[in-house]
CSV table of C-alpha atoms in Angstrom, one decimal:
chain,number,residue,atom,x,y,z
A,1,MET,CA,4.1,-33.4,1.9
A,2,THR,CA,4.5,-30.5,-0.4
A,3,SER,CA,2.3,-27.5,-1.1
A,4,ARG,CA,1.1,-26.6,-4.5
A,5,GLY,CA,3.6,-23.7,-4.7
A,6,PRO,CA,7.4,-23.8,-5.4
A,7,ILE,CA,8.3,-24.5,-1.8
A,8,SER,CA,7.2,-27.3,0.6
A,9,ARG,CA,4.8,-27.0,3.4
A,10,ASP,CA,7.6,-27.7,5.9
A,11,ASP,CA,9.6,-24.7,4.4
A,12,LEU,CA,6.5,-22.5,4.8
A,13,PHE,CA,6.4,-23.4,8.5
A,14,LYS,CA,10.2,-22.7,8.8
A,15,ILE,CA,9.8,-19.2,7.2
A,16,ASP,CA,6.8,-18.5,9.5
A,17,GLY,CA,8.7,-19.5,12.6
A,18,ALA,CA,11.8,-17.5,11.7
A,19,SER,CA,9.7,-14.4,11.0
A,20,ARG,CA,8.1,-14.7,14.4
A,21,LYS,CA,11.5,-15.0,16.1
A,22,ILE,CA,12.6,-11.8,14.3
A,23,LEU,CA,9.5,-9.9,15.4
A,24,GLN,CA,9.9,-11.2,19.0
A,25,ARG,CA,13.7,-10.9,19.5
A,26,THR,CA,15.0,-8.3,17.0
A,27,GLY,CA,11.9,-6.2,16.7
A,28,ILE,CA,11.1,-3.3,14.4
A,29,GLY,CA,12.7,0.1,14.6
A,30,ILE,CA,10.5,3.1,14.7
A,31,SER,CA,11.3,6.8,14.5
A,32,GLY,CA,9.2,10.0,15.0
A,33,ILE,CA,6.1,8.2,16.3
A,34,ASP,CA,3.4,10.5,17.7
A,35,ASP,CA,1.9,10.1,21.2
A,36,GLU,CA,-1.5,9.0,19.9
A,37,CYS,CA,0.0,6.2,17.8
A,38,TYR,CA,2.3,5.2,20.7
A,39,ARG,CA,-0.7,4.9,23.1
A,40,ALA,CA,-2.7,2.8,20.5
A,41,LEU,CA,0.2,0.4,20.1
A,42,ARG,CA,0.7,0.1,23.8
A,43,ALA,CA,-3.0,-0.6,24.3
A,44,ALA,CA,-2.8,-3.4,21.7
A,45,GLY,CA,-0.2,-5.1,23.8
A,46,ILE,CA,2.9,-4.3,21.8
A,47,ALA,CA,6.2,-4.1,23.8
A,48,PHE,CA,8.5,-1.1,23.4
A,49,ASP,CA,12.2,-0.5,24.1
A,50,ASP,CA,12.0,3.3,24.3
A,51,THR,CA,15.8,3.7,24.5
A,52,ARG,CA,16.4,1.8,21.2
A,53,GLN,CA,13.1,3.0,19.7
A,54,ARG,CA,12.1,-0.6,18.8
A,55,LEU,CA,8.8,-2.4,19.1
A,56,PHE,CA,8.4,-6.2,19.6
A,57,LEU,CA,5.6,-8.6,18.9
A,58,GLU,CA,5.1,-11.8,20.8
A,59,PRO,CA,4.0,-14.9,18.8
A,60,GLY,CA,0.6,-15.0,20.6
A,61,LEU,CA,0.0,-11.4,19.7
A,62,VAL,CA,0.9,-12.1,16.1
A,63,ASP,CA,-1.7,-14.9,16.0
A,64,ASP,CA,-4.3,-12.5,17.5
A,65,LEU,CA,-3.6,-9.9,14.9
A,66,LEU,CA,-3.7,-12.4,12.0
A,67,ALA,CA,-7.1,-13.5,13.2
A,68,PHE,CA,-8.4,-10.1,12.2
A,69,ALA,CA,-7.2,-10.5,8.6
A,70,PRO,CA,-9.9,-11.7,6.2
A,71,SER,CA,-9.1,-14.8,4.1
A,72,ARG,CA,-10.9,-13.1,1.2
A,73,PHE,CA,-11.6,-9.6,0.2
A,74,THR,CA,-12.3,-7.5,-2.9
A,75,LEU,CA,-10.3,-4.7,-4.5
A,76,CYS,CA,-13.3,-2.8,-5.8
A,77,ALA,CA,-13.0,-0.9,-9.1
A,78,ARG,CA,-15.1,2.0,-10.3
A,79,ASN,CA,-16.2,-0.4,-13.1
A,80,ASP,CA,-17.5,-3.3,-11.1
A,81,ALA,CA,-16.7,-5.7,-13.9
A,82,LYS,CA,-13.1,-5.1,-13.1
A,83,ASP,CA,-13.3,-5.9,-9.4
A,84,VAL,CA,-10.4,-8.0,-8.1
A,85,HIS,CA,-11.4,-10.9,-5.8
A,86,LEU,CA,-8.5,-11.9,-3.7
A,87,GLY,CA,-8.4,-15.2,-1.9
A,88,SER,CA,-10.4,-16.9,-4.5
A,89,GLY,CA,-7.5,-19.1,-5.7
A,90,GLN,CA,-6.7,-17.0,-8.7
A,91,VAL,CA,-3.4,-15.1,-9.3
A,92,HIS,CA,-3.6,-11.4,-10.2
A,93,PHE,CA,-1.0,-9.1,-11.5
A,94,ALA,CA,-0.5,-5.3,-11.4
A,95,ASN,CA,2.2,-2.9,-12.6
A,96,GLY,CA,5.2,-1.8,-10.4
A,97,GLY,CA,5.2,1.5,-8.6
A,98,ARG,CA,7.0,4.8,-7.9
A,99,VAL,CA,9.9,4.9,-10.3
A,100,ILE,CA,11.6,8.3,-10.8
A,101,ARG,CA,13.0,7.9,-14.3
A,102,ILE,CA,11.4,6.8,-17.5
A,103,LEU,CA,12.5,6.0,-21.1
A,104,ASP,CA,11.2,8.8,-23.3
A,105,LEU,CA,10.2,7.1,-26.5
A,106,ALA,CA,10.2,10.5,-28.3
A,107,THR,CA,13.8,11.2,-27.6
A,108,GLY,CA,15.2,7.7,-26.9
A,109,GLY,CA,16.7,9.0,-23.7
A,110,TYR,CA,15.9,8.8,-20.0
A,111,ARG,CA,14.2,11.7,-18.1
A,112,GLN,CA,12.5,12.3,-14.8
A,113,THR,CA,9.0,11.1,-14.5
A,114,MET,CA,6.2,13.7,-14.6
A,115,LEU,CA,2.5,14.0,-13.6
A,116,ARG,CA,1.5,13.2,-17.2
A,117,ASP,CA,3.3,9.9,-16.9
A,118,ILE,CA,0.9,8.8,-14.2
A,119,ALA,CA,-2.0,9.5,-16.6
A,120,HIS,CA,-0.3,7.7,-19.4
A,121,THR,CA,0.6,4.6,-17.4
A,122,ALA,CA,-2.9,4.5,-15.9
A,123,MET,CA,-4.4,4.5,-19.4
A,124,LEU,CA,-2.0,1.8,-20.5
A,125,VAL,CA,-3.0,-0.4,-17.5
A,126,GLU,CA,-6.7,0.3,-18.2
A,127,ARG,CA,-6.2,-1.4,-21.6
A,128,LEU,CA,-4.0,-4.3,-20.5
A,129,SER,CA,-6.3,-7.2,-19.6
A,130,ASN,CA,-3.6,-9.2,-17.9
A,131,LEU,CA,-3.1,-6.4,-15.3
A,132,SER,CA,-6.0,-6.4,-12.7
A,133,PHE,CA,-5.4,-3.1,-11.0
A,134,TYR,CA,-3.2,0.0,-11.1
A,135,ILE,CA,-0.4,0.9,-8.7
A,136,ILE,CA,0.6,4.6,-9.1
A,137,ALA,CA,3.6,3.9,-11.3
A,138,CYS,CA,5.9,6.9,-10.9
A,139,GLN,CA,6.8,10.0,-9.0
A,140,ALA,CA,5.5,13.3,-10.4
A,141,CYS,CA,8.9,15.1,-10.2
A,142,ASP,CA,7.4,18.2,-11.8
A,143,VAL,CA,4.9,18.7,-8.9
A,144,ALA,CA,6.0,20.3,-5.7
A,145,ASN,CA,6.0,18.0,-2.7
A,146,ASP,CA,3.4,20.0,-0.9
A,147,ASP,CA,-0.1,19.4,0.6
A,148,ASN,CA,-1.5,18.7,-2.9
A,149,TYR,CA,1.1,16.3,-4.0
A,150,HIS,CA,-0.8,13.0,-3.4
A,151,LEU,CA,-4.1,14.6,-4.5
A,152,ASN,CA,-2.6,15.2,-7.9
A,153,ASP,CA,-1.3,11.8,-8.5
A,154,PHE,CA,-4.4,9.9,-7.2
A,155,TYR,CA,-6.6,12.2,-9.2
A,156,GLN,CA,-4.6,11.5,-12.4
A,157,ALA,CA,-4.7,7.8,-11.7
A,158,MET,CA,-8.5,7.7,-11.1
A,159,ALA,CA,-9.2,10.0,-14.0
A,160,HIS,CA,-7.5,7.6,-16.4
A,161,THR,CA,-8.4,4.1,-15.3
A,162,SER,CA,-11.6,2.5,-14.0
A,163,LYS,CA,-9.6,-0.3,-12.3
A,164,HIS,CA,-8.8,-0.3,-8.6
A,165,VAL,CA,-6.1,2.3,-7.8
A,166,MET,CA,-3.4,1.6,-5.2
A,167,GLY,CA,-0.7,4.0,-4.0
A,168,GLY,CA,1.2,5.4,-1.1
A,169,CYS,CA,0.8,8.5,1.1
A,170,GLY,CA,3.3,10.3,3.3
A,171,ASN,CA,1.3,10.5,6.5
A,172,ARG,CA,-2.2,10.3,8.0
A,173,ARG,CA,-3.2,13.8,6.8
A,174,ASP,CA,-2.4,12.8,3.2
A,175,VAL,CA,-4.5,9.7,3.6
A,176,GLU,CA,-7.5,11.7,4.8
A,177,ARG,CA,-7.2,14.1,1.9
A,178,VAL,CA,-7.0,11.3,-0.6
A,179,TYR,CA,-10.0,9.6,1.1
A,180,HIS,CA,-12.1,12.8,0.6
A,181,LEU,CA,-11.0,13.0,-3.0
A,182,ALA,CA,-12.0,9.4,-3.7
A,183,ALA,CA,-15.3,10.0,-1.9
A,184,ILE,CA,-16.1,12.9,-4.3
A,185,ILE,CA,-15.2,10.7,-7.3
A,186,ALA,CA,-17.2,7.8,-6.0
A,187,GLY,CA,-20.3,9.9,-5.4
A,188,GLY,CA,-20.1,10.3,-1.6
A,189,GLU,CA,-18.6,8.7,1.5
A,190,GLN,CA,-21.3,6.1,1.7
A,191,GLU,CA,-20.7,4.9,-1.8
A,192,LEU,CA,-16.9,4.8,-1.2
A,193,ARG,CA,-17.3,2.8,2.0
A,194,LYS,CA,-19.6,0.4,0.2
A,195,ARG,CA,-17.2,0.0,-2.7
A,196,PRO,CA,-13.7,1.3,-1.8
A,197,CYS,CA,-12.0,1.9,-5.2
A,198,ILE,CA,-8.6,2.9,-3.8
A,199,SER,CA,-6.3,1.5,-1.3
A,200,ILE,CA,-3.2,2.9,0.5
A,201,ILE,CA,0.0,0.9,0.7
A,202,THR,CA,3.1,1.4,2.7
A,203,ASN,CA,6.5,-0.3,3.0
A,204,PRO,CA,9.1,-0.7,5.8
A,205,MET,CA,12.5,0.6,5.3
A,206,SER,CA,15.5,-1.6,5.4
A,207,PRO,CA,16.6,-2.9,7.8
A,208,LEU,CA,13.4,-3.6,9.7
A,209,THR,CA,12.4,0.0,10.2
A,210,VAL,CA,9.1,1.9,9.9
A,211,SER,CA,8.8,5.6,9.7
A,212,GLY,CA,6.7,7.2,12.4
A,213,ASP,CA,4.7,9.3,9.9
A,214,THR,CA,3.8,6.1,8.0
A,215,LEU,CA,2.9,4.2,11.1
A,216,SER,CA,0.6,6.9,12.5
């Protein structure tokens, strides 16, 4: 029996099984994790090898954690007509994110991306009906990587598109600052919690490693 996608249902089960074995046997490398995060992961039942700085997830724990994941949720937009309903059976597209060079149409050459490019790409995505939400598209290389870095790029994104905005943050403090910025734009924390118009994404580093700053 095949699924409706490009691979069979049997292949899906094989991929799932192989992923679980990797999480159980190989584990995930961590570095720079703080004590609070360490205690929280321990309390959740995650096993650690402190010497190798790796964490391991048993298949049963994976099932328990997956049970918390909703089958449907909405990426809210500041314009509710542009909400993205995930899990409804539809396919949605967004732009790619965080490049550091761009083709400058004025000169025909490549240059480093700047803060204004976040504004320009957000305006472009706002007008492209085939893109459902905006991922912060580039690195603002002309902005110092200081406490205000992520505030600048999220502000430019939200100021130039009414679609849902998605982007990364360096650590928990950055997330908190971006959250407060979004609350101001949304009209208060209550309104933001009711309709979260931003989301924070993070990625592991190859091979199978997660930064402690990102994890906490």
